[in-house]
Short mmCIF file of C-alpha atoms and ligand atoms in Angstrom, two decimals:
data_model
loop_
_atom_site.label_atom_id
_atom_site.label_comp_id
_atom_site.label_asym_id
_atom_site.label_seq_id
_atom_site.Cartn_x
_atom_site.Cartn_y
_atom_site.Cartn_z
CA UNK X 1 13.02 -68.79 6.09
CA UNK X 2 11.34 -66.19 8.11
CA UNK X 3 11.81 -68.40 11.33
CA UNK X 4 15.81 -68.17 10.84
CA UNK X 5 15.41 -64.95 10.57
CA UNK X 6 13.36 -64.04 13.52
CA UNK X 7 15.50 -66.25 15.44
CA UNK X 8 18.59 -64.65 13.84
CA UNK X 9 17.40 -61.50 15.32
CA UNK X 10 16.69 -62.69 19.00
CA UNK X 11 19.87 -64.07 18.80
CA UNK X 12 21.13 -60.59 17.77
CA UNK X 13 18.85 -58.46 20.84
CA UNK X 14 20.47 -61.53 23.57
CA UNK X 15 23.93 -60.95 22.24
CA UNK X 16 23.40 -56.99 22.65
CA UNK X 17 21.69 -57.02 25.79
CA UNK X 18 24.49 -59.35 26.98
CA UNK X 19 27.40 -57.40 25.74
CA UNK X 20 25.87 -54.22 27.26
CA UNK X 21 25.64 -56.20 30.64
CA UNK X 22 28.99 -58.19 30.68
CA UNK X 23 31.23 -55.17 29.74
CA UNK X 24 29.50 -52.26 31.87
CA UNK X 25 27.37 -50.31 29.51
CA UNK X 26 23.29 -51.21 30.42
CA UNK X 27 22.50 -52.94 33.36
CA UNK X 28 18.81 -53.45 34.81
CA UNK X 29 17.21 -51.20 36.76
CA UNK X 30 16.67 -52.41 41.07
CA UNK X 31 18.51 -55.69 39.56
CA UNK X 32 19.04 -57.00 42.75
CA UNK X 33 15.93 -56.74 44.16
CA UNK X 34 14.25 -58.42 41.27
CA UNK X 35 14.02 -55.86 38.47
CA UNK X 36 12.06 -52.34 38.08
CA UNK X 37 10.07 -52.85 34.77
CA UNK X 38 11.35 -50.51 32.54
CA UNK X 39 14.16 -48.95 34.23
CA UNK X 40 17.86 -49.17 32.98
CA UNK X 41 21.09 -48.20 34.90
CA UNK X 42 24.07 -46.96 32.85
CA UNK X 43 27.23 -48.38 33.67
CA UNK X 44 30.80 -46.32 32.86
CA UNK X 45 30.95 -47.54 29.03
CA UNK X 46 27.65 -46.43 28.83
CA UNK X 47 27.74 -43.33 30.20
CA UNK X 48 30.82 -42.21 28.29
CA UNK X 49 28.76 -43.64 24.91
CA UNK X 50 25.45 -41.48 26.09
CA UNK X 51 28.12 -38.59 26.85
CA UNK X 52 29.80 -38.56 23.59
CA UNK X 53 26.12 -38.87 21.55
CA UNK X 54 24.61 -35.82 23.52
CA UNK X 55 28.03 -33.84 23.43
CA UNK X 56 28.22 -34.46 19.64
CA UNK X 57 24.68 -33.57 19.39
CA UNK X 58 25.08 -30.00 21.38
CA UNK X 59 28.20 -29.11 19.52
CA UNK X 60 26.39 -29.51 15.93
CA UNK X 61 23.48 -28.14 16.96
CA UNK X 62 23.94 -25.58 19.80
CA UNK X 63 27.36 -24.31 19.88
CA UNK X 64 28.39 -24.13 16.10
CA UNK X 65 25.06 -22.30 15.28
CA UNK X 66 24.63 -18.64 16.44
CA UNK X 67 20.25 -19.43 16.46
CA UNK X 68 20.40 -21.59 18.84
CA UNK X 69 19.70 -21.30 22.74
CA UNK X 70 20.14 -23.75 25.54
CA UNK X 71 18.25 -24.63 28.24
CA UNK X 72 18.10 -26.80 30.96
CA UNK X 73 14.52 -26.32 32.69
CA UNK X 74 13.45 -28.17 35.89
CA UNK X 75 12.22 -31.82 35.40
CA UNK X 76 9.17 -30.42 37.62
CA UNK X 77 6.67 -27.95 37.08
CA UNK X 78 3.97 -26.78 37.88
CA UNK X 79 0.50 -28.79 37.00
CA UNK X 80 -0.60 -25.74 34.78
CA UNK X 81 2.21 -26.25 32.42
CA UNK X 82 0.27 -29.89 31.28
CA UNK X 83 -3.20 -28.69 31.50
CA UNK X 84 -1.91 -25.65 28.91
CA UNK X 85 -0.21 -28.32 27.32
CA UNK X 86 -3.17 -30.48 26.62
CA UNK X 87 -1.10 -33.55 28.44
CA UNK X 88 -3.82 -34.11 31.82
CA UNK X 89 -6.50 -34.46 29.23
CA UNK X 90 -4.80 -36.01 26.46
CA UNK X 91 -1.79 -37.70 27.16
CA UNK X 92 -2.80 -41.32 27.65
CA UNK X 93 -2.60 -44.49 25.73
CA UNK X 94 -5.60 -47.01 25.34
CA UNK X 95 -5.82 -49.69 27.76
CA UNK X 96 -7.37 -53.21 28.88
CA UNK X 97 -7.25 -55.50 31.61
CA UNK X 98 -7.73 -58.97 32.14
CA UNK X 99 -10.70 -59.40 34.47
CA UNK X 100 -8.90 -63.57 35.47
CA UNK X 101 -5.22 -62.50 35.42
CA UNK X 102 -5.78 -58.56 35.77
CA UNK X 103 -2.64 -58.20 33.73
CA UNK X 104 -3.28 -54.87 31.51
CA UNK X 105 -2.15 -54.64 27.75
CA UNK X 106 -2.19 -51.47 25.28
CA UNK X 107 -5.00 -51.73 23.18
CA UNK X 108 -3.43 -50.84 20.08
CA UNK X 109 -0.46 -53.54 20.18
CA UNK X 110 -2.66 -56.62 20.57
CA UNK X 111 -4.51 -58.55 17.62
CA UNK X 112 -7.58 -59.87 19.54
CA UNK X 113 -8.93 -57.38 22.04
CA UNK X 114 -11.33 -59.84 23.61
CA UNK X 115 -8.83 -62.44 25.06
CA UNK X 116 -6.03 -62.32 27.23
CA UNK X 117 -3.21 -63.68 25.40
CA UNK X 118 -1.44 -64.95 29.06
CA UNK X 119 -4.44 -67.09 30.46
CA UNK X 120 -7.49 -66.78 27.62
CA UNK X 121 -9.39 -64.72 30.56
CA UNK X 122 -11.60 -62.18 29.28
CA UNK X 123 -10.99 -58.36 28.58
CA UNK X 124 -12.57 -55.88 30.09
CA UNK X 125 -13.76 -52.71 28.28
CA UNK X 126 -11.45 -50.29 26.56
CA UNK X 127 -9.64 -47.23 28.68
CA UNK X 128 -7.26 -44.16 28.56
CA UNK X 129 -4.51 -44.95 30.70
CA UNK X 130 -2.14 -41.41 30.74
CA UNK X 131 1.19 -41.87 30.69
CA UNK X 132 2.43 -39.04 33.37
CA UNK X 133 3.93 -40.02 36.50
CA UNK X 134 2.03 -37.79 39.20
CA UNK X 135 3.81 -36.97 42.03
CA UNK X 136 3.62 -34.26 45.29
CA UNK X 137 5.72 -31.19 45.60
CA UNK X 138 6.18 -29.93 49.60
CA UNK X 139 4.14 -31.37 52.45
CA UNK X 140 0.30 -30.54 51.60
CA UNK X 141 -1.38 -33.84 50.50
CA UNK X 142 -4.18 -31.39 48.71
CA UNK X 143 -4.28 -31.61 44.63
CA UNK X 144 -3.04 -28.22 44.65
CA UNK X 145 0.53 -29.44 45.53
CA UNK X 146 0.18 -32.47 42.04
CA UNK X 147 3.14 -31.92 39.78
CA UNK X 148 4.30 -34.48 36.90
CA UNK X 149 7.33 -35.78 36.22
CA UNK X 150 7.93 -34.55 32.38
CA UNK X 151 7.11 -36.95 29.51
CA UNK X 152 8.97 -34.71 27.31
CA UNK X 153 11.51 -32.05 27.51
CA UNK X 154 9.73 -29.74 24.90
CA UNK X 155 7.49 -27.74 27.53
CA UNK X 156 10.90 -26.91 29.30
CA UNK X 157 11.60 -24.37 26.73
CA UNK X 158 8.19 -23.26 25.53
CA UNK X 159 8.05 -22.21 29.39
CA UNK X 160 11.06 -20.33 28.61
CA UNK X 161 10.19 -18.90 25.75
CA UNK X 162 9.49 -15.39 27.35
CA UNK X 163 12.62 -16.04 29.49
CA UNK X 164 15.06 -16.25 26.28
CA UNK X 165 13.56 -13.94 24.14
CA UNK X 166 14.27 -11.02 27.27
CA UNK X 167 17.39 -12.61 27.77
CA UNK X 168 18.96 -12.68 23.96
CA UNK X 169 16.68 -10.77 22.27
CA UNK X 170 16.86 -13.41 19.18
CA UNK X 171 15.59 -12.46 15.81
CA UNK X 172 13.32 -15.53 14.10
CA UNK X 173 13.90 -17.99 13.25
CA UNK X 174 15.62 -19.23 16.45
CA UNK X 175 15.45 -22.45 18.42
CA UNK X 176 15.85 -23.55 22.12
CA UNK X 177 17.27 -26.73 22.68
CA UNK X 178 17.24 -28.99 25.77
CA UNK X 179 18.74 -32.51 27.01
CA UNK X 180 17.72 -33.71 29.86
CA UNK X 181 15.40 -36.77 31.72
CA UNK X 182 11.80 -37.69 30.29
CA UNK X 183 9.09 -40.15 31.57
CA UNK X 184 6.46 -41.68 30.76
CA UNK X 185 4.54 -44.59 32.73
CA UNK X 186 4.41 -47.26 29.65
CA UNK X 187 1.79 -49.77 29.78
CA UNK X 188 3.97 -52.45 28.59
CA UNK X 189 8.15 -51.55 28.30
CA UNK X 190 9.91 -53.70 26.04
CA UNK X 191 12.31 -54.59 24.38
CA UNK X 192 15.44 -53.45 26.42
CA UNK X 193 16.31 -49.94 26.02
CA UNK X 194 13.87 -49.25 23.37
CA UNK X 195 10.67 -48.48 25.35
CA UNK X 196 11.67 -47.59 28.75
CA UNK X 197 9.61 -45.46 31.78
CA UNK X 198 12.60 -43.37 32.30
CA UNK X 199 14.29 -42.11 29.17
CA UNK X 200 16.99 -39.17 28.07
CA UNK X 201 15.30 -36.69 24.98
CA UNK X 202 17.42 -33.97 22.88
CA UNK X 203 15.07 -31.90 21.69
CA UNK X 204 14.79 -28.59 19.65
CA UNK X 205 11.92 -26.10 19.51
CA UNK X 206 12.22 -23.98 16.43
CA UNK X 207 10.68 -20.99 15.91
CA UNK X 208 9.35 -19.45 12.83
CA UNK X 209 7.02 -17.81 10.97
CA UNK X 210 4.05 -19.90 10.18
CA UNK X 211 4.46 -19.41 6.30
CA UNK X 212 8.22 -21.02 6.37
CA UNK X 213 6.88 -24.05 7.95
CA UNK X 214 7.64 -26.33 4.77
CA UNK X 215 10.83 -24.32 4.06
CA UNK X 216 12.25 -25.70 8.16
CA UNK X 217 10.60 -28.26 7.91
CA UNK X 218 12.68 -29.80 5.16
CA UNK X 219 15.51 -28.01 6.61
CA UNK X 220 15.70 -30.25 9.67
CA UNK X 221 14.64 -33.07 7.71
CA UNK X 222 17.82 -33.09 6.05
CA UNK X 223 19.40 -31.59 9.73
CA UNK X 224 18.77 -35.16 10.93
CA UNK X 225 19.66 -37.20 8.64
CA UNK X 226 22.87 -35.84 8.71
CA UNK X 227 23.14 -36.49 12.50
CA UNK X 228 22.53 -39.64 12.48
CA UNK X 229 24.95 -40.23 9.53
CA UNK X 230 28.04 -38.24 11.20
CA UNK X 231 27.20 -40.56 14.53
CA UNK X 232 27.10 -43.88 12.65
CA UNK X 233 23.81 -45.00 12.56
CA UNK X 234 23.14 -47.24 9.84
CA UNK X 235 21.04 -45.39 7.24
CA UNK X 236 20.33 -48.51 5.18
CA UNK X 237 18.35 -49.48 7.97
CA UNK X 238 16.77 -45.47 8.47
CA UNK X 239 13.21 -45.34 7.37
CA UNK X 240 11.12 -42.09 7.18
CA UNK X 241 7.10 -42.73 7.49
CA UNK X 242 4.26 -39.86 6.98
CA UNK X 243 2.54 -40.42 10.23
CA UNK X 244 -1.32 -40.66 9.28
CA UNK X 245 -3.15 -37.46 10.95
CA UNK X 246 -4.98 -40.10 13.43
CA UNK X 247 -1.58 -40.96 14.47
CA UNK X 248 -0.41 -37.43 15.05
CA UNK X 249 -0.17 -36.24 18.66
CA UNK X 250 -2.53 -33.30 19.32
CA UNK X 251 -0.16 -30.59 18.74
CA UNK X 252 0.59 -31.49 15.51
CA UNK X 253 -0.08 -30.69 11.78
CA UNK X 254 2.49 -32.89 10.17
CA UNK X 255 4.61 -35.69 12.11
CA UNK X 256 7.32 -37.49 10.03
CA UNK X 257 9.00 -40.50 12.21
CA UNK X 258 12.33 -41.98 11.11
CA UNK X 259 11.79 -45.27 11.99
CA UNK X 260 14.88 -47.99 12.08
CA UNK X 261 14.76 -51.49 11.66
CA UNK X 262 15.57 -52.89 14.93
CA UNK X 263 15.73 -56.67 15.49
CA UNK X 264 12.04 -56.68 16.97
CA UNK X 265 10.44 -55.03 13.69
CA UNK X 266 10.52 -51.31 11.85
CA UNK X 267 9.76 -48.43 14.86
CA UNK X 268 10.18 -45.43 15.63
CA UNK X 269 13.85 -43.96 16.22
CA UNK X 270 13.69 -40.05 16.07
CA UNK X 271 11.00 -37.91 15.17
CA UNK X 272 9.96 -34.54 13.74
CA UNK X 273 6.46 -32.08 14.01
CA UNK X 274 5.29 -29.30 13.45
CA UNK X 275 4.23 -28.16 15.97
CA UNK X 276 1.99 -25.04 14.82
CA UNK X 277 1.57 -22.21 17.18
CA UNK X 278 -0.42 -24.55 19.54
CA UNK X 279 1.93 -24.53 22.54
CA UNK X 280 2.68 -20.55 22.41
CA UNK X 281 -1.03 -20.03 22.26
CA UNK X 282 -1.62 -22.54 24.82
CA UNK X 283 0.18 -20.75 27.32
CA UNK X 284 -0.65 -17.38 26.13
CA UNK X 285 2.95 -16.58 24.74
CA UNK X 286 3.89 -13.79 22.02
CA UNK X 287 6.68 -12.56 20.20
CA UNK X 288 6.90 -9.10 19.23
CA UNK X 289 9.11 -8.11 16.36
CA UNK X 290 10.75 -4.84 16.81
CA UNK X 291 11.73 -4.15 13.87
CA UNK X 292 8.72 -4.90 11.91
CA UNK X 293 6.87 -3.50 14.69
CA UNK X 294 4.31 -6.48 14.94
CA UNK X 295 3.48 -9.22 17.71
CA UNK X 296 3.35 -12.51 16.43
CA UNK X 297 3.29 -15.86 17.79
CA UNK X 298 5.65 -17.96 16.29
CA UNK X 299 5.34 -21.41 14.75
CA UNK X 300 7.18 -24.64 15.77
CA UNK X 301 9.05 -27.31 14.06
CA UNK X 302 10.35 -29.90 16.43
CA UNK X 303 13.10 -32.57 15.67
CA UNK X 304 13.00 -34.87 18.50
CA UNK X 305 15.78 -37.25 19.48
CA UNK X 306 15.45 -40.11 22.10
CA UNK X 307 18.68 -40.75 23.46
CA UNK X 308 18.15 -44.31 24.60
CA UNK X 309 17.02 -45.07 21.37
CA UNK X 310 20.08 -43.42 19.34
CA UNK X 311 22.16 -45.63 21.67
CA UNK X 312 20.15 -48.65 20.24
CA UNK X 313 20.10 -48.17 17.08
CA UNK X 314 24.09 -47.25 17.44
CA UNK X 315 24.85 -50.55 19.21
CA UNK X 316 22.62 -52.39 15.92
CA UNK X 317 24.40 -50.51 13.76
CA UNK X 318 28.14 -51.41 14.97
CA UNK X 319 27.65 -54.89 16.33
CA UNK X 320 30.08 -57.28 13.80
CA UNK X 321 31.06 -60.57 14.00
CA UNK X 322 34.08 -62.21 12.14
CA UNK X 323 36.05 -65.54 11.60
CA UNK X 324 39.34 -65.87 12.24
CA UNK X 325 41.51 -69.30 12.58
CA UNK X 326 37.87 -71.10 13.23
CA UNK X 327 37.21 -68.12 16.21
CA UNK X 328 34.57 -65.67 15.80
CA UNK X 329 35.00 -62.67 17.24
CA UNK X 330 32.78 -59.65 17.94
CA UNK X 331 33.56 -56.44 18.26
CA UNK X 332 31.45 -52.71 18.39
CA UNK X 333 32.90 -50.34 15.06
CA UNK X 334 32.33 -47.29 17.05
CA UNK X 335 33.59 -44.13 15.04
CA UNK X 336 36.48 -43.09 17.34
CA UNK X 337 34.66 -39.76 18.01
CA UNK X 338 31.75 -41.82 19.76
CA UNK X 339 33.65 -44.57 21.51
CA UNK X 340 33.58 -44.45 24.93
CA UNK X 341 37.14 -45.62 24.89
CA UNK X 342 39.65 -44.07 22.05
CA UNK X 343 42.80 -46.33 23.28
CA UNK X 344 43.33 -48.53 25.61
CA UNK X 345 47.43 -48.68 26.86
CA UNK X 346 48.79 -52.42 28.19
CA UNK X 347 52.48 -53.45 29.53
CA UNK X 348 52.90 -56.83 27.63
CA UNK X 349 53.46 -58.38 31.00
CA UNK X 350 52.03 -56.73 34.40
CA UNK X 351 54.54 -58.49 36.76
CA UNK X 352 57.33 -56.86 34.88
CA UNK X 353 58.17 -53.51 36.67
CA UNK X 354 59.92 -51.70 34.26
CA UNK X 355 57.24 -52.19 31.63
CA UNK X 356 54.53 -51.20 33.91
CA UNK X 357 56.55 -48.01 34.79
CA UNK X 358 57.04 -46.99 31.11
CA UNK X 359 53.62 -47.96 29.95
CA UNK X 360 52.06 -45.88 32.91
CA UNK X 361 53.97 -42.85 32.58
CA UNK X 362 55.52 -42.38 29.22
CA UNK X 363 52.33 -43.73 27.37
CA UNK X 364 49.16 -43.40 29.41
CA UNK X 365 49.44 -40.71 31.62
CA UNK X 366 50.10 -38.66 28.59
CA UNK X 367 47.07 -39.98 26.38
CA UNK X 368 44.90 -39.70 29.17
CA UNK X 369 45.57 -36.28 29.71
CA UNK X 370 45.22 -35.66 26.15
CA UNK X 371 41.72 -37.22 25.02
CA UNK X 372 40.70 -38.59 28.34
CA UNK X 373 38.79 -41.43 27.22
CA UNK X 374 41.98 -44.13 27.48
CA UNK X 375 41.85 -47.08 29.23
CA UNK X 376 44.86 -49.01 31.28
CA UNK X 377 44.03 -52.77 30.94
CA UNK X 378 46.78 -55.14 32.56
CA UNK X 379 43.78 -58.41 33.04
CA UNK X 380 44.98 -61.49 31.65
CA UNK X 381 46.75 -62.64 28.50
CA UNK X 382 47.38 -59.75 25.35
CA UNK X 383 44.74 -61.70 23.24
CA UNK X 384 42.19 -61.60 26.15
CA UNK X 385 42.47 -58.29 26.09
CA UNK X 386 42.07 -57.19 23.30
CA UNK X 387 38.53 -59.67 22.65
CA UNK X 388 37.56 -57.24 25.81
CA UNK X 389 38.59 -54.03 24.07
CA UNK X 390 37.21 -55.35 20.75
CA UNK X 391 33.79 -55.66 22.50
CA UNK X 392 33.81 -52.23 24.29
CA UNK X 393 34.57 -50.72 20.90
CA UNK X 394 37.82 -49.59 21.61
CA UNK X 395 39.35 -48.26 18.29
CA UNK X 396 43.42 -48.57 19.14
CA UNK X 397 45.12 -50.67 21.75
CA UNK X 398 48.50 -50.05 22.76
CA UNK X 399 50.96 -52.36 23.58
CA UNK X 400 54.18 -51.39 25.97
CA UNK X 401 56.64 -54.28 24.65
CA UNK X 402 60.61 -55.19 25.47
CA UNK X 403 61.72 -53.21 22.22
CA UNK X 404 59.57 -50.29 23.94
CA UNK X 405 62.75 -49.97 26.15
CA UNK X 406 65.11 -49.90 23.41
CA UNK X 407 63.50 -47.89 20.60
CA UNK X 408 60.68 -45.82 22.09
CA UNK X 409 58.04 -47.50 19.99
CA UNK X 410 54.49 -49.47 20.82
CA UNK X 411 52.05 -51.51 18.51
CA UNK X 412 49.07 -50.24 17.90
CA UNK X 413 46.96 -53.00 16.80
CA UNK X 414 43.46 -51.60 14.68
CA UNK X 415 39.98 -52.85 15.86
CA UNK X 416 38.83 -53.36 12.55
CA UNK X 417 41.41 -54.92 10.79
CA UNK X 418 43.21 -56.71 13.59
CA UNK X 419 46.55 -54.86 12.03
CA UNK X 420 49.39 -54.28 14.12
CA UNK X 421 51.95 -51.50 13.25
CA UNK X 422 54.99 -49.72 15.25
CA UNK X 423 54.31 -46.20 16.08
CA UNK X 424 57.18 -43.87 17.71
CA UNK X 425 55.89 -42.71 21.59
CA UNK X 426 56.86 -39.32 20.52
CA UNK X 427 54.10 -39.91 17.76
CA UNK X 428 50.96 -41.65 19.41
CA UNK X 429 48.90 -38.48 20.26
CA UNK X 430 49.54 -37.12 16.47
CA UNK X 431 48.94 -40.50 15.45
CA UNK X 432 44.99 -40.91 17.15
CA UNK X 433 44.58 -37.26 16.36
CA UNK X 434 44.56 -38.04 12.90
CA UNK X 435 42.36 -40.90 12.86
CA UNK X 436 39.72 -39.01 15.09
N1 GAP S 7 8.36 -33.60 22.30
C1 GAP S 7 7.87 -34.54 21.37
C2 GAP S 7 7.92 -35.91 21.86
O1 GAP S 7 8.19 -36.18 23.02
P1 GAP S 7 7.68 -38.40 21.10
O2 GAP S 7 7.65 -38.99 19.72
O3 GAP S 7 6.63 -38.78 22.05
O4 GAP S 7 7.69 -36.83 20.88
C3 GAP S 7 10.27 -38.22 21.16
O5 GAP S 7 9.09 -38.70 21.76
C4 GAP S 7 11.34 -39.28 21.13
O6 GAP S 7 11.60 -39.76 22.47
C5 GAP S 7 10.99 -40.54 20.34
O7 GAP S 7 11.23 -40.37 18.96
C6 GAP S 7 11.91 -41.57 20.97
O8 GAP S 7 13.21 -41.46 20.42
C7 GAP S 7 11.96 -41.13 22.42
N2 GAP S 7 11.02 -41.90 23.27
C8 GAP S 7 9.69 -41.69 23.43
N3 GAP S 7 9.16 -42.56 24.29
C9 GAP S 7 10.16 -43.35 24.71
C10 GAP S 7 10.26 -44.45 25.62
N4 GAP S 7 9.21 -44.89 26.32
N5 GAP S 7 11.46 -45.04 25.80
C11 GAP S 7 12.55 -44.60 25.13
N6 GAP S 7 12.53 -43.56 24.28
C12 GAP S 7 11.36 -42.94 24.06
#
């Protein structure tokens, strides 16, 4: 039984990682020069799904809260930064290698740590491999000029924190939030998008005092869960686990992961820490409160969102497959607010001009001016495209028909339900307004 099932979910990760590749969402990194482990390039349907994740994320929890402040910090900085930071000295994962095959393997993910499971040559001893890519900033070659390449957005905007508080003069609690790049040099990337070198983080730093800590911490507990919900990730398969204090990084008192059961096993999706007052104090940061006349240095609870990984877990969530007249179709049940296409508009026939014409400027020109994300799809036969539509996750798909001409009217056949009704031209844009 538990065979079927692991091969039920292989089956499940090729079908994804297909999908993604056939219809333009994830392709692999330097493809066609053999691969660059761990590296993904997003194709359009991709980036218009990454766009509408991190756009719904900054509109929940940046622009419709007046406590929250945006940043977007350089991806370099100075070396200081991550020796205050406690990532030059601590930031590493533990490693072996294979003194016959000198292929290296995290220490932690493999059951015997004496022999190499690829050619039964020997390990060598035990070492901390950190994760940061170093790289060199100007001309000098000296170690003055080292600089990382973040592994996480977070120092960004503790950086900043001096910067915002002059800036906005916020009141606590407040948070700084930041999207951007993150990367980390993993020992062994797997399993496509989930554990990547180069990755996308939304992160939030927010401040408090440190005896509200449980009171925000449970706060953006629930702050996440919700997220994830309103996006349409499947919470049957959402998970929280207490990480164990051995687990925690260094920075942190208390570390809850929501962990999601992917097709490869339960792991991590999202996280949140408190964070204490370690990163403030680590680079000699204060706040002072003017109206209580004090300086403090605020506390930290950070929810932490990988982007890649909310894209994963969407695709999971969304992937169907159904039976119709002996055919099984798939399809992606995007929410219409995340799809990267809302509607895609087709003439019944491309070599007929007068259907193209009305299609292209009575139907999609408007639309497309309207909610930008619509597609114009003229390739092959009506039932061909709408498999293609069905697998890109487009919600609607309009069809520009001969009784278009005479009664101003299109079908709009449903993803979901494969239904097909008559909607008035003069009506379509109410019409998807409603169902987004
Ligand atoms: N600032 C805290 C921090 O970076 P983390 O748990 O190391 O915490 C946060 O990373 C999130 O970033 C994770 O929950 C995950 O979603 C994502 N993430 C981390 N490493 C990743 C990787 N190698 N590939 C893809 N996503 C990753």
């Amino acid at each position: 039984m538990r065979d079927i099932n692991k091969k039920k979910d292989n089956d499940l990760m090729e079908k994804i990682v297909s999908l993604c590749k056939r219809r333009g969402f994830v392709f692999p990194g330097s493809e066609i020069y053999g691969g660059l482990g761990g590296t993904y390039d997003w194709g359009h349907f991709g980036v218009a799904l990454k766009n509408n994740i991190k756009q719904n994320w900054w509109k929940k929890f940046v622009d419709s809260r007046k406590d929250m402040y945006g940043i977007d910090a350089a991806i370099l900085m100075r070396q200081e930064v991550w020796q205050a930071s406690g990532h030059v000295a601590g930031f590493a994962d533990p490693v072996v290698e294979c003194e016959k095959c000198k292929r290296r393997f995290r220490a932690d993910q493999i059951e015997d740590k004496k022999k190499c499971v690829e050619c039964d040559g020997k390990l060598g001893d035990l070492k901390q491999f950190n994760m940061m890519f170093a790289t060199k900033v100007g001309a000098s070659e000296d170690s003055s000029a080292t600089s990382y390449l973040r592994p996480e957005t977070a120092q960004g905007m503790f950086v900043n924190f001096k910067n915002t508080v002059d800036a906005f003069h916020p009141r606590l609690p407040f948070g700084m939030a930041q999207i951007g790049k993150a990367f980390r040099n993993e020992i062994t990337p797997r399993d496509f998008i989930f554990r990547v070198r180069e990755f996308e983080q939304m992160e939030i730093e927010y401040f408090i005092r440190s005896e509200d800590w449980e009171k925000y911490f449970e706060y953006w507990k629930g702050e996440m869960l919700n997220w994830m919900e309103e996006v349409g990730i499947d919470m049957a398969k959402v998970h929280e686990l207490e990480v164990a204090p051995s687990d925690r990084a260094h920075y942190s008192k208390r570390t809850i992961d929501f962990e999601f059961d992917y097709p490869f096993g339960k792991k991590e999706l999202f996280g949140l820490a408190y964070r204490t007052d370690s990163d403030l104090k680590n680079h000699k940061l204060e706040y002072v409160d003017e109206e209580e006349k004090e300086k403090i240095v605020p506390h930290v609870i950070e929810p932490t969102f990988g982007v890649d990984r909310a894209v994963l877990a969407l695709l999971l969530s969304v992937y169907v497959e159904d039976e119709k007249d002996g055919e099984i179709r798939s399809y992606l049940k995007f929410k219409p607010s995340i799809a990267p296409v809302i509607c895609a508009v087709s003439p019944l026939l491309k070599n007929k001009p007068e259907l193209v014409e009305y299609a292209n400027t009575k139907v999609y020109a408007p639309l497309k001016a309207e909610f930008g994300r619509v597609a114009w799809d003229d390739n092959g036969n009506i039932g061909k495209r709408y498999r293609k539509q069905d697998e890109i996750g487009t919600p609607f798909c309009i069809v520009v028909d001969f009784d278009t001409l005479k009664d101003d009217t299109v079908t709009v056949r449903d993803r979901d339900t494969g239904k097909q009704e008559r909607v008035k031209v003069s009506e379509l844009q109410n019409y998807i307004k409603e169902k987004i």
